[in-house]
Coordinates of C-alpha atoms in Angstrom, one line a residue:
X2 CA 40.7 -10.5 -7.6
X3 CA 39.3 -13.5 -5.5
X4 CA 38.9 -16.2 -8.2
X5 CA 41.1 -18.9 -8.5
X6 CA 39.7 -19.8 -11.6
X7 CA 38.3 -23.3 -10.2
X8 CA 35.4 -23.5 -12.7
X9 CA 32.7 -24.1 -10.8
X10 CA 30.5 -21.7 -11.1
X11 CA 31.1 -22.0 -15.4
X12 CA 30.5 -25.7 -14.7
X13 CA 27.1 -25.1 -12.8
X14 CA 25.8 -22.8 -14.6
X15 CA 27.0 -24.9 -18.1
X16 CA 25.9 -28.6 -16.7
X17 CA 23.0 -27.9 -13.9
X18 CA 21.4 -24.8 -15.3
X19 CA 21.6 -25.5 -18.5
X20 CA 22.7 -22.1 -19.6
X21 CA 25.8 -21.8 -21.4
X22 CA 26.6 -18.0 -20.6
X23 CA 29.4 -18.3 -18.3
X24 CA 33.2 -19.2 -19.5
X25 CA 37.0 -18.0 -19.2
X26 CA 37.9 -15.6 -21.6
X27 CA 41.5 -14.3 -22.5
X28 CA 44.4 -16.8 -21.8
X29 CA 47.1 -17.3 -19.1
X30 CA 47.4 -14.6 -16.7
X31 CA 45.2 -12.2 -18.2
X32 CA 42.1 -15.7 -18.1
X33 CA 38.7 -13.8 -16.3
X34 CA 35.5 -15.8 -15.5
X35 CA 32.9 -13.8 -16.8
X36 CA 30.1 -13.6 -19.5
X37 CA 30.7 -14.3 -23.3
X38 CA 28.9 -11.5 -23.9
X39 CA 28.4 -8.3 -21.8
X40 CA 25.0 -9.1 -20.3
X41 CA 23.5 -10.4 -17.3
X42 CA 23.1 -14.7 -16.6
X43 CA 19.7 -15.4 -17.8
X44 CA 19.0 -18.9 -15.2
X45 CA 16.1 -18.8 -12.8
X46 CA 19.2 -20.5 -10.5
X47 CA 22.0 -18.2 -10.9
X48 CA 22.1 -17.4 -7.2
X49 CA 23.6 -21.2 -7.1
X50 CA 26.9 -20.2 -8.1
X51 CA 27.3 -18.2 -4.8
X52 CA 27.0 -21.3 -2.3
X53 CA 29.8 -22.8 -5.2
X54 CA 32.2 -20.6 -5.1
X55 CA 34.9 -21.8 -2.4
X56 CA 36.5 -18.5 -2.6
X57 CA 33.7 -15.4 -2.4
X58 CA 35.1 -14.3 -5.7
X59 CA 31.0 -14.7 -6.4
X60 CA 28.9 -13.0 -3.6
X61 CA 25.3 -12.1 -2.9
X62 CA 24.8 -8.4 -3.9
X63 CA 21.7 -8.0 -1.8
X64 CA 22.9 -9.2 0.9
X65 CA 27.1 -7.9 0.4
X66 CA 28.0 -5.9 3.4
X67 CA 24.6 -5.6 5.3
X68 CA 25.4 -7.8 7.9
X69 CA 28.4 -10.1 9.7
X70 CA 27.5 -14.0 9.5
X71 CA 27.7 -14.2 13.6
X72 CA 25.3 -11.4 13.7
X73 CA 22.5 -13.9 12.2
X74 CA 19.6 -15.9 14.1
X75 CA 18.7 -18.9 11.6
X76 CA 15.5 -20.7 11.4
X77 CA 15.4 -24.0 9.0
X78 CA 12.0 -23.4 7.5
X79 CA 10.6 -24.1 3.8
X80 CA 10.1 -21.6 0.8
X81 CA 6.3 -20.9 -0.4
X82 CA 7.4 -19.1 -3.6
X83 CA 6.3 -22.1 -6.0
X84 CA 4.7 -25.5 -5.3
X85 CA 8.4 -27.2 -4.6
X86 CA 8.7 -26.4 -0.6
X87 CA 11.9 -26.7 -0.9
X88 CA 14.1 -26.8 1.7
X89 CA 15.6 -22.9 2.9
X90 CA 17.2 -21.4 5.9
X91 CA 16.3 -17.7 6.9
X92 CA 19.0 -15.4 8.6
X93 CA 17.6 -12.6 10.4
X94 CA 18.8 -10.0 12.2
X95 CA 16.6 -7.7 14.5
X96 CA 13.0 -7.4 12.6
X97 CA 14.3 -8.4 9.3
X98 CA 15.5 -11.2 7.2
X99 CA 19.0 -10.5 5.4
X100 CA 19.2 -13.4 3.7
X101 CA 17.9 -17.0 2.4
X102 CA 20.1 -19.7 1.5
X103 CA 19.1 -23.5 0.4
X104 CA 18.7 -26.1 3.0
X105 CA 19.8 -29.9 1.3
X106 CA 17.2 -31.7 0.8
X107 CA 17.6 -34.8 -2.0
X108 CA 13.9 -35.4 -2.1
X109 CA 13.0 -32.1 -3.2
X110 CA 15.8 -29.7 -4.2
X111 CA 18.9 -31.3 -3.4
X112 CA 21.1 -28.4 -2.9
X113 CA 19.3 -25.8 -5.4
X114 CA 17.1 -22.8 -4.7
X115 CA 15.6 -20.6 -7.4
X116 CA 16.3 -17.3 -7.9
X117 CA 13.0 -16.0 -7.0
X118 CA 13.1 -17.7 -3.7
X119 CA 16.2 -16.8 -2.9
X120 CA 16.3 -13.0 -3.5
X121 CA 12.6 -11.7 -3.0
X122 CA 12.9 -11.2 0.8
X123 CA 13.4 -7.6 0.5
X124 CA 9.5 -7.5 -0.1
X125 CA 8.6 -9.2 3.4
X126 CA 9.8 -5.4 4.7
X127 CA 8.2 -3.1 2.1
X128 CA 4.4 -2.6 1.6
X129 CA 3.6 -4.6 4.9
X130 CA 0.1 -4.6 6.5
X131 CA 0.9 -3.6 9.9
X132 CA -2.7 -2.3 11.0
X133 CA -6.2 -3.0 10.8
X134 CA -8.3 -0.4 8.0
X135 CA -11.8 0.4 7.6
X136 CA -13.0 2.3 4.6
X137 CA -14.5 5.0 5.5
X138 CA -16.1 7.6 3.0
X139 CA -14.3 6.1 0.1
X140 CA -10.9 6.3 2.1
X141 CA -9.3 3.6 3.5
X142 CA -8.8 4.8 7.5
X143 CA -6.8 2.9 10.2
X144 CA -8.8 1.2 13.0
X145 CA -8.1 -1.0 16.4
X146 CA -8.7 -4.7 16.0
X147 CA -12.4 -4.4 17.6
X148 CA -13.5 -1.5 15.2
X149 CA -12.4 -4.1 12.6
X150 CA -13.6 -7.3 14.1
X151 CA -17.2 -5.3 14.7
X152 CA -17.1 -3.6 10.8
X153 CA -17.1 -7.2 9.6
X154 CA -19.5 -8.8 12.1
X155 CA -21.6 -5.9 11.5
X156 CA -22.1 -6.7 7.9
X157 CA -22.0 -10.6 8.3
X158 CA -25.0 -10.7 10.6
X159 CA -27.9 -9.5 8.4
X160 CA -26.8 -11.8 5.6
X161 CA -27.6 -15.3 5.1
X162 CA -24.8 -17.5 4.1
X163 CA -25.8 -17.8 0.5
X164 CA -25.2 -14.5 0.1
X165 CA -21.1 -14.6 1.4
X166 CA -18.0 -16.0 -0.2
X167 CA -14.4 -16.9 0.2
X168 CA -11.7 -16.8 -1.4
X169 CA -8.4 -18.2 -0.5
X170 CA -5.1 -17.2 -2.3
X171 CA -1.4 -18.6 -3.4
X172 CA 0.6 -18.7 -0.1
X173 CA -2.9 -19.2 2.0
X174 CA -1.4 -21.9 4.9
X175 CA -3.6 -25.1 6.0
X176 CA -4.7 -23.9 9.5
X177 CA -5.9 -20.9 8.0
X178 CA -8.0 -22.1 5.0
X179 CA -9.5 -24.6 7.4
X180 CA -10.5 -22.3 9.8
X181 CA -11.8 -19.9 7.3
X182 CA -13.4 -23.3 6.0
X183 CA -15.3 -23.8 9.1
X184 CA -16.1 -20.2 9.6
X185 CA -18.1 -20.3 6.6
X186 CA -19.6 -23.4 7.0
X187 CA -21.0 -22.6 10.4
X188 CA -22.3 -19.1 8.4
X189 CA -23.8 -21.7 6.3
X190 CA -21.9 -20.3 2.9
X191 CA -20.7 -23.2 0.8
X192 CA -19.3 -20.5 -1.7
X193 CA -15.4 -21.6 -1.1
X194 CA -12.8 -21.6 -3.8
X195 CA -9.2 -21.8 -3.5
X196 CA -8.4 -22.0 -7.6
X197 CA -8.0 -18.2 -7.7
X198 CA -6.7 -18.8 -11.7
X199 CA -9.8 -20.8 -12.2
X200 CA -7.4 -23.6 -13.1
X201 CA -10.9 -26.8 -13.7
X202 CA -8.9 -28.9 -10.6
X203 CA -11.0 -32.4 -9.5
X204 CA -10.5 -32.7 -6.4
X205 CA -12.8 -36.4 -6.5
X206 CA -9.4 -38.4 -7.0
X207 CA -6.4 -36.8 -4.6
X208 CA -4.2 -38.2 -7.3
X209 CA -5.1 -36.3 -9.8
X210 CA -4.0 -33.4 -8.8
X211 CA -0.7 -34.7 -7.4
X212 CA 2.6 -34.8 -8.8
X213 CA 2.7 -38.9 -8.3
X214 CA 5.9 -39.7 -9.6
X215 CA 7.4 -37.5 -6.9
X216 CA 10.1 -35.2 -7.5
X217 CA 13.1 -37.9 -6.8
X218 CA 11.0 -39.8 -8.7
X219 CA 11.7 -37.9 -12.1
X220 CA 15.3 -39.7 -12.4
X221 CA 13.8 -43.1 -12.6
X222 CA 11.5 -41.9 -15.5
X223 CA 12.1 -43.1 -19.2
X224 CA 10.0 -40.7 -21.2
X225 CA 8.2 -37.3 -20.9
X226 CA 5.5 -35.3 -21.6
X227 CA 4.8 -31.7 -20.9
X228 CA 1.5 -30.7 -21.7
X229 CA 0.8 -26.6 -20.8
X230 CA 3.4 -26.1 -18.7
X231 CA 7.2 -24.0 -18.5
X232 CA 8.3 -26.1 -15.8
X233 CA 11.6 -23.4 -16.6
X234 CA 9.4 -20.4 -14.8
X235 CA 7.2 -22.8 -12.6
X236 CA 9.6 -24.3 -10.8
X237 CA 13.2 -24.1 -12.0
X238 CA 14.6 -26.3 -9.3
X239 CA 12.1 -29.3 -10.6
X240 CA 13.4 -28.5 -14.2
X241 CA 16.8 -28.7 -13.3
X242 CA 15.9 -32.2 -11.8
X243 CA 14.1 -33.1 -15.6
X244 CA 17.8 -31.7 -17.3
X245 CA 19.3 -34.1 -15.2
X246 CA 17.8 -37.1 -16.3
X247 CA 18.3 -35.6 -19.5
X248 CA 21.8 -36.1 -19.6
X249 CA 21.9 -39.6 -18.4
X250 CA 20.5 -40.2 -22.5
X251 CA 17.4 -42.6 -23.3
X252 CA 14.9 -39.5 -21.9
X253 CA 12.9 -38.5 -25.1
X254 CA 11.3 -35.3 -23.8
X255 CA 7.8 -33.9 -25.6
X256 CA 6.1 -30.4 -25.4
X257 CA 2.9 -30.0 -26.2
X258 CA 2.4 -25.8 -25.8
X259 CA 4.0 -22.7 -26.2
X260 CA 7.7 -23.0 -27.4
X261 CA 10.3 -22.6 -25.1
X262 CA 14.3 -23.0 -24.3
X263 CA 13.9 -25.6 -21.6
X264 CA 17.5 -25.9 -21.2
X265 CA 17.2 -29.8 -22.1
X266 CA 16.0 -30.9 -26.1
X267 CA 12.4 -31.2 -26.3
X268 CA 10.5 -32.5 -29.1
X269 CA 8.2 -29.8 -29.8
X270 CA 4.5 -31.0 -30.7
X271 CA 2.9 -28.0 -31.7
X272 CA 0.6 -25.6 -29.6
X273 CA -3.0 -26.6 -31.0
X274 CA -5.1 -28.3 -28.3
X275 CA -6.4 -30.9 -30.9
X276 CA -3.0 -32.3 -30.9
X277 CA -3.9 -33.7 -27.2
X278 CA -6.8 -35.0 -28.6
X279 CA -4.8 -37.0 -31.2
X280 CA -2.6 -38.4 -28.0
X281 CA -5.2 -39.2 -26.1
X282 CA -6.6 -41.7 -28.8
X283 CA -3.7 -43.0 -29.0
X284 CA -2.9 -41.6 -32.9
X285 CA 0.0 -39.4 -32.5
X286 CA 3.3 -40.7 -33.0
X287 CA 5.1 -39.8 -29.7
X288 CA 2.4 -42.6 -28.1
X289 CA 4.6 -45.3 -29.4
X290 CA 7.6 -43.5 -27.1
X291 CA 5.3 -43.4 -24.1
X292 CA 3.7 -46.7 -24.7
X293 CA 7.5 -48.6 -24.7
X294 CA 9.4 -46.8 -22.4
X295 CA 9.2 -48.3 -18.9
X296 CA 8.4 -45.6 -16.5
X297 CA 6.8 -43.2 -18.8
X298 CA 5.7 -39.8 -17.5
X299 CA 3.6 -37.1 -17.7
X300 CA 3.5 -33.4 -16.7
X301 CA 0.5 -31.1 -16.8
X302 CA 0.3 -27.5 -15.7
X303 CA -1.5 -24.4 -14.9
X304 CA -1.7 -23.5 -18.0
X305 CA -3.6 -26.0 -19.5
X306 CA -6.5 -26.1 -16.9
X307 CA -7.1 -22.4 -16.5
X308 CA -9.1 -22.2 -19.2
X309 CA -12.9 -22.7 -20.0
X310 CA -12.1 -26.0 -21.7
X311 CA -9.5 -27.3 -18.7
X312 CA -12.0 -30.3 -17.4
X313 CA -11.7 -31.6 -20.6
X314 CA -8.2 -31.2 -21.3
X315 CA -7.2 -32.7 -17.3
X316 CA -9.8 -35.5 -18.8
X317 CA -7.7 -36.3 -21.7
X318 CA -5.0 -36.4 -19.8
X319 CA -6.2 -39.4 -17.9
X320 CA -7.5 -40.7 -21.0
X321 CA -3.3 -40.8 -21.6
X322 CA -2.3 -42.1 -18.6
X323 CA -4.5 -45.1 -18.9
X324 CA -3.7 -45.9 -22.8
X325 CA -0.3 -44.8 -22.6
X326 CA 0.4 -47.2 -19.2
X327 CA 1.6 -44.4 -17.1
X328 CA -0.1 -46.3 -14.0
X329 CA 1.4 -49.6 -13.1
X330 CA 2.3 -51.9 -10.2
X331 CA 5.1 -49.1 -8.5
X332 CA 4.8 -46.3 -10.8
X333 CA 2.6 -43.7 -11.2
X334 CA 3.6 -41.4 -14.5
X335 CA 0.8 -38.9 -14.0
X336 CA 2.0 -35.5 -12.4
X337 CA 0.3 -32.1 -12.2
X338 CA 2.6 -29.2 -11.8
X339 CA 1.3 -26.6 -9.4
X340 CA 2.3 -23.0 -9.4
X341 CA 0.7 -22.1 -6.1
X342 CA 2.2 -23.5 -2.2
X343 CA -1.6 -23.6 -1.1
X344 CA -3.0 -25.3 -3.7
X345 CA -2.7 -28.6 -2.8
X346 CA -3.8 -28.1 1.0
X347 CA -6.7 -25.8 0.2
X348 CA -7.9 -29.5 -1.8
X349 CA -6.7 -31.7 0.8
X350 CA -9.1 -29.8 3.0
X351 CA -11.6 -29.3 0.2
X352 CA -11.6 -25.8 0.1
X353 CA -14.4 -25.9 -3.0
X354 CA -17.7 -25.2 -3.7
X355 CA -20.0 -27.1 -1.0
X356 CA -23.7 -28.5 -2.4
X357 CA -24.8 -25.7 -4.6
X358 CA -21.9 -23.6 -4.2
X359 CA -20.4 -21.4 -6.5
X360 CA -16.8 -21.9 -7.8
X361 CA -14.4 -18.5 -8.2
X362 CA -16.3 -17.4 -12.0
X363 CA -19.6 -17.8 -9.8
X364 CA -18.4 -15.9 -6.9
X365 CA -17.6 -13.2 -9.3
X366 CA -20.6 -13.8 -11.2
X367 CA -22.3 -12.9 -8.4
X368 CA -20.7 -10.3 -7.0
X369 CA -21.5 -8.4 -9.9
X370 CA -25.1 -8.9 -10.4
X371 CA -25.3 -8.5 -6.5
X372 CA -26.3 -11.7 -5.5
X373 CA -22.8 -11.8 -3.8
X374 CA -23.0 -9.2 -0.9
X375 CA -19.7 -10.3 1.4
X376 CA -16.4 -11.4 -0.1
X377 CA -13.8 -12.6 2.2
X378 CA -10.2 -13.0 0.4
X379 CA -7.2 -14.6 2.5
X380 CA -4.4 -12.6 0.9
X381 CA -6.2 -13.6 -3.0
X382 CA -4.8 -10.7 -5.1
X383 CA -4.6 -13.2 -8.7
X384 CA -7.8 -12.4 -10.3
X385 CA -9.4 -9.6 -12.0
X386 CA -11.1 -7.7 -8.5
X387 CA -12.7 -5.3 -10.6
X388 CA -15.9 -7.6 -10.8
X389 CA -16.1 -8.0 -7.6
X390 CA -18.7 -4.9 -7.9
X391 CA -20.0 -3.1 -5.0
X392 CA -20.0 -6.5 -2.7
X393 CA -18.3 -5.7 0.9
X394 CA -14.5 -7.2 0.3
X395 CA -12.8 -8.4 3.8
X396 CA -9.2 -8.6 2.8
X397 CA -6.9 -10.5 4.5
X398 CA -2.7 -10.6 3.9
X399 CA 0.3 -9.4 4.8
X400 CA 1.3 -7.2 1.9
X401 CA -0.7 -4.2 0.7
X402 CA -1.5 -5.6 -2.9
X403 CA -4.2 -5.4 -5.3
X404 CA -7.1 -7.0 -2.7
X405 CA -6.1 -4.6 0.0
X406 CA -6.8 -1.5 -2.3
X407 CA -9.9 -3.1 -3.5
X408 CA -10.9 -4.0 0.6
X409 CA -13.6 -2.5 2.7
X410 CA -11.8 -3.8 6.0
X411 CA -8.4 -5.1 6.1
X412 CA -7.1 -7.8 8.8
X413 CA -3.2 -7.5 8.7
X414 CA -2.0 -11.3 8.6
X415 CA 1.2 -12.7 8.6
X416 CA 3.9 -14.0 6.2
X417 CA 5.3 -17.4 5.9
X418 CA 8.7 -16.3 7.7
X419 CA 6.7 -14.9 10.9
X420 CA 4.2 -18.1 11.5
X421 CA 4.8 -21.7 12.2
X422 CA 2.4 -23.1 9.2
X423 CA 1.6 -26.4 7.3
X424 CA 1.7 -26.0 3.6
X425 CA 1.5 -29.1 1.6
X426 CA 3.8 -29.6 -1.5
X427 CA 2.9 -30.8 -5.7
X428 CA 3.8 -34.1 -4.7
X429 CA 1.7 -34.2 -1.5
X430 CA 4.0 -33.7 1.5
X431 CA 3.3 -31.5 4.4
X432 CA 5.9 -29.6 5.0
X433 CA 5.9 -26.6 8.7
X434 CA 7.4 -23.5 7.9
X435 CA 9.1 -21.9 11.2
X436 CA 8.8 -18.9 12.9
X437 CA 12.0 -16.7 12.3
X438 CA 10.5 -12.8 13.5
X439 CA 7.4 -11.6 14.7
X440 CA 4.9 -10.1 12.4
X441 CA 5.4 -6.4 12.4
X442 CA 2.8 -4.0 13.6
X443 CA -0.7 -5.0 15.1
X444 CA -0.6 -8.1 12.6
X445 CA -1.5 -11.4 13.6
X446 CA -1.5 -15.1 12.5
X447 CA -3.9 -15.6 10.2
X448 CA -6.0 -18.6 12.1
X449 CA -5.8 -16.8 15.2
X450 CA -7.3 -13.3 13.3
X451 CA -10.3 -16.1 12.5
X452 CA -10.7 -17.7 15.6
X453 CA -11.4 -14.1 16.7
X454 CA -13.4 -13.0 14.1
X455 CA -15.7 -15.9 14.7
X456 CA -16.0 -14.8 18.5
X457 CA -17.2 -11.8 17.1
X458 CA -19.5 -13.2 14.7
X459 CA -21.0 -15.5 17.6
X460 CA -19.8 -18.3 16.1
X461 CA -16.7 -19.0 17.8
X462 CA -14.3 -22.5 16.2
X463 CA -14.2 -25.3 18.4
X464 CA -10.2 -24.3 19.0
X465 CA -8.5 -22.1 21.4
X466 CA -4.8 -23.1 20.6
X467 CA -2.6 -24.5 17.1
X468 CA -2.0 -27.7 18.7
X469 CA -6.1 -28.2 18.7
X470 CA -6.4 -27.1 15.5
X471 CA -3.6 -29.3 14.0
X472 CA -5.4 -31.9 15.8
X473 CA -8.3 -31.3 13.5
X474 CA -6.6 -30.6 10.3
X475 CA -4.8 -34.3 10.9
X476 CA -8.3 -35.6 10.3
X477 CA -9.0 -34.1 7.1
X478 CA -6.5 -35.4 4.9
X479 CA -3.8 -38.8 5.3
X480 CA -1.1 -36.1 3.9
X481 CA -1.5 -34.0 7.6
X482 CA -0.9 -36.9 10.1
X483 CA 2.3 -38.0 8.4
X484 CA 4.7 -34.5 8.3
X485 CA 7.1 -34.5 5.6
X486 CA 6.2 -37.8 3.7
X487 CA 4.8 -38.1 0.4
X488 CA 1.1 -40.5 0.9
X489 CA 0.7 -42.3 -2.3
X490 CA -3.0 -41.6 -3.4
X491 CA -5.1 -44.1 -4.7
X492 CA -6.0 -44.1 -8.8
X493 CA -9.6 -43.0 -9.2
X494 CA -11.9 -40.6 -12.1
X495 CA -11.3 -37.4 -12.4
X496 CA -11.6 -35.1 -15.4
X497 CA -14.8 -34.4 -17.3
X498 CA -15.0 -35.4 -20.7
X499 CA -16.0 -33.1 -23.4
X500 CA -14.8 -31.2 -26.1
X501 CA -11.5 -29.3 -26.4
X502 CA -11.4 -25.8 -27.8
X503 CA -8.8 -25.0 -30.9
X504 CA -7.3 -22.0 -28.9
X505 CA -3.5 -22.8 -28.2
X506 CA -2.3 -23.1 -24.7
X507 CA -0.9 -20.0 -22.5
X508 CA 1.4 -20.5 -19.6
X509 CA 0.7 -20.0 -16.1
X510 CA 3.3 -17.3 -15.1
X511 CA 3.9 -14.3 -17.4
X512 CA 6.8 -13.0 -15.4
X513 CA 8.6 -15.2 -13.4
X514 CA 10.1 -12.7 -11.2
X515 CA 6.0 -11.4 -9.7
X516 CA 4.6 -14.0 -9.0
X517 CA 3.0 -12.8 -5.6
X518 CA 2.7 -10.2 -2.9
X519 CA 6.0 -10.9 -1.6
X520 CA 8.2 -10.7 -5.2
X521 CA 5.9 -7.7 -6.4
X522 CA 7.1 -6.0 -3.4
X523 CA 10.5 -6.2 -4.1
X524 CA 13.2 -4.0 -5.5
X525 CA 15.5 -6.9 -6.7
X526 CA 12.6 -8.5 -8.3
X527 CA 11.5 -5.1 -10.0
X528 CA 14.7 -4.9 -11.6
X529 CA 15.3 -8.2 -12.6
X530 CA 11.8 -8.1 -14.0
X531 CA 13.1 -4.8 -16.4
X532 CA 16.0 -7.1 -17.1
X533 CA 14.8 -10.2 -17.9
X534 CA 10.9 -9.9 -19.3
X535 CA 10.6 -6.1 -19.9
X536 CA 13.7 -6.1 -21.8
X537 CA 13.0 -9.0 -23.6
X538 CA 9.3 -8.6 -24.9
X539 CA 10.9 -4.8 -26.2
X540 CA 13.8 -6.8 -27.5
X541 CA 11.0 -9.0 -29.4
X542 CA 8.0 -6.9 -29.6
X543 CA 5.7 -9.8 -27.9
X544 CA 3.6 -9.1 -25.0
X545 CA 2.6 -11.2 -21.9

């Protein structure tokens, strides 16, 4: 009975989102705003149309009548649920956030926030990690922080530090990774990984595993490539950014992987990796686009470099950028699409295999043949932890997930809302999330939970307080001593040669909606996810 029939939100979701779902039915008097058809809006940025409307005809039903606006402390802080950081507020009241709205921001989001990162927060308050656990007779009992601390060091001592791993997951912050980082190193393990997908990442050349156009940089672009990525589930706010390129005209737009409804026309290339092979040699026809546009770019994902062939694949890519002239004086067309916020920090800070380390298969290689005795995970839940065999697991995270059941000890951390924390973007920019509440329980920050653990392990870090250890982290990468600007990285190798297997390419994200702890934790997620995928692959009878 609100609407005053403005348009807006049939205009957004039309224009922006690219999904033409929303419109006025009827005529005159009896006109509604509502779907053509009675189902729900299938956009990844549906929540948008809320900040629209001028009216509240459109409201937030998570949030509708749980709290008054005044009631709200709010804390300007940046989301972790893809690689974006885009820009977010969190209102909080008492020991839990009731709502997350978009921040502007025209060099990431502008004004958009996905739906993912919008409406997961209900998991920051369910399956939480409040106390320390030790298994205990197959049963995993609670324990103080010094029954914990000791169950570790107890282990650790005996071993030497070729026989210990670590493993750092999605939403793992900077402090922490490089603390972990140094804890191992002064173990003497130089089994590190922080590609928990296996993705084959070189971390020789910083920009090749950057998004170098940056994301503002996608409207001065002339011509596209999407190799192994559905930029649609791994970041909706970027694609929104490509649709609107799009619809300035003179953007052809190329997909080489699965098919999908980008919301924007895509010339569709087939899903057979030889194809890339073809491009790379300069054969295929769509190299005469990239070779005359401009400012041509390129987008690779996940998808494409999780697999046993993916250091040949990101080496064909390169192979593109240099035949195609993606890299000139000012430009830089080469972009990899990350679906993880730590990624890009944990290689700033070279969270990888040291001399003769083992990457993430030979971690799990060897925790199955027993050659790995001690794996330590920081909140990694994305890989198959059944091989992890019978090696002592350390887990920890802030959400009881799938590492928490498989742990032997578990060190309750704390979540991006409840920790000031440097994550570093796709494009390169540090970015400090905020504290906006306390972490519940017995939980801690996760560098301080390693700055103890080493005390216990007689190894203590060379920093008592964050502004030491930020101090530190500054010197390890150009991206950490200059806060919320992108550092333009230098053209180098990367990418291994070889040859490229047959199989087709597989995205990166099977369900957009559980993605990590967080979304798998919530009840809005759950249901969108029966909505939206389960629905769907019934609907169709595919599987994924």
């Amino acid at each position: 009975t609100r609407c005053i029939q403005c348009t807006r939100c049939i205009r957004f979701v039309t224009e922006i989102a690219g999904v033409p779902e929303l419109g006025a039915t009827y005529r005159g008097e009896k006109m509604e705003v509502t779907t053509y058809v009675n189902k729900a809006l299938s956009s990844e940025l549906s929540g948008n149309i809320v900040d629209l409307c001028p009216v509240g005809a459109l409201t937030s039903k998570p949030y509708a009548f749980t709290s008054r606006p005044w009631e709200l402390r709010k804390t300007e802080t940046i989301d972790v649920h893809d690689a974006l950081g885009s820009a977010i507020r969190l209102d909080v009241r008492g020991g839990a956030v009731m709502r997350v709205v978009p921040r502007v921001n025209d060099e990431i989001n502008e004004e958009w926030l996905g739906d993912k990162s919008r409406f997961s927060y209900d998991g920051l308050k369910r399956q939480r990690l409040d106390s320390c656990y030790i298994r205990r007779n197959g049963k995993l009992e609670k324990a103080s922080w010094q029954e914990a601390l000791a169950a570790v060091a107890a282990k650790a001592k005996d071993l030497p530090g070729s026989k210990m791993a670590a493993i750092a997951g999605d939403l793992a912050d900077c402090e922490a990774m490089l603390a972990l980082k140094d804890l191992m190193t002064s173990l003497g393990s130089p089994h590190l990984d922080c590609r928990q997908d296996g993705a084959k990442l070189d971390a020789s050349s910083r920009a090749g595993y950057l998004f170098n156009s940056t994301i503002a940089g996608i409207e001065d672009a002339d011509a596209l490539l999407l190799i192994g990525t559905n930029p649609r589930w791994e970041a909706p706010v970027l694609n929104a950014r490509i649709r609107k390129r799009y619809l300035r005209g003179n953007f052809p737009v190329a997909l080489l992987g699965p098919q999908l409804d980008l919301t924007y026309r895509a010339e569709w290339l087939g899903n057979d990796a030889a194809t890339l092979e073809q491009i790379a040699a300069g054969t295929h026809p769509f190299c005469q686009t990239l070779a005359a546009a401009a400012k041509p770019m390129l987008i690779i994902g996940q998808g494409a470099l999780a697999r046993p062939d993916g250091a040949a694949i990101l080496a064909a890519a390169r192979k593109i950028a240099d035949g195609a002239g993606l890299v000139k004086d000012g430009w830089n067309g080469f972009n990899m699409l990350h679906t993880a916020a730590a990624r890009v920090g944990g290689l700033d800070l070279g969270f990888l295999p040291g001399e003769g380390g083992r990457n993430l298969e030979g971690i799990l290689s060897g925790a199955e043949s027993g050659e790995i005795e001690l794996v330590y995970l920081l909140g990694a839940d994305e890989f198959d932890l059944s091989r992890l065999g019978k090696a002592f697991v350390v887990y920890q995270g802030h959400h009881g997930d799938a590492g928490a059941h498989r742990a032997d000890v578990i060190l309750p951390g704390a979540a991006y809302s409840e920790k000031s924390a440097t994550y570093v973007n796709t494009e390169g920019r540090a970015q400090t999330t905020r504290l906006a509440l306390f972490p519940p329980g017995d939980a801690k920050e996760d560098w301080k939970i390693l700055r103890a653990l080493s005390g216990a392990l007689a190894k203590p870090l060379p920093y008592d307080d964050i502004a030491a250890l930020r101090a530190h982290l500054r010197t390890m990468s150009p991206a950490f001593a200059a806060p919320d600007t992108v550092v333009p990285a230098a053209w180098g190798a990367f990418g291994t040669a070889g040859t490229i297997a047959a199989e087709p390419f597989i995205g990166a994200i099977g369900n957009y909606y559980m993605t990590d702890p967080i979304s798998r934790s919530s009840a809005t997620m759950a249901q969108c996810t029966k909505l939206f995928v389960a629905d769907q692959q019934a609907r169709t009878g595919t599987h994924g």
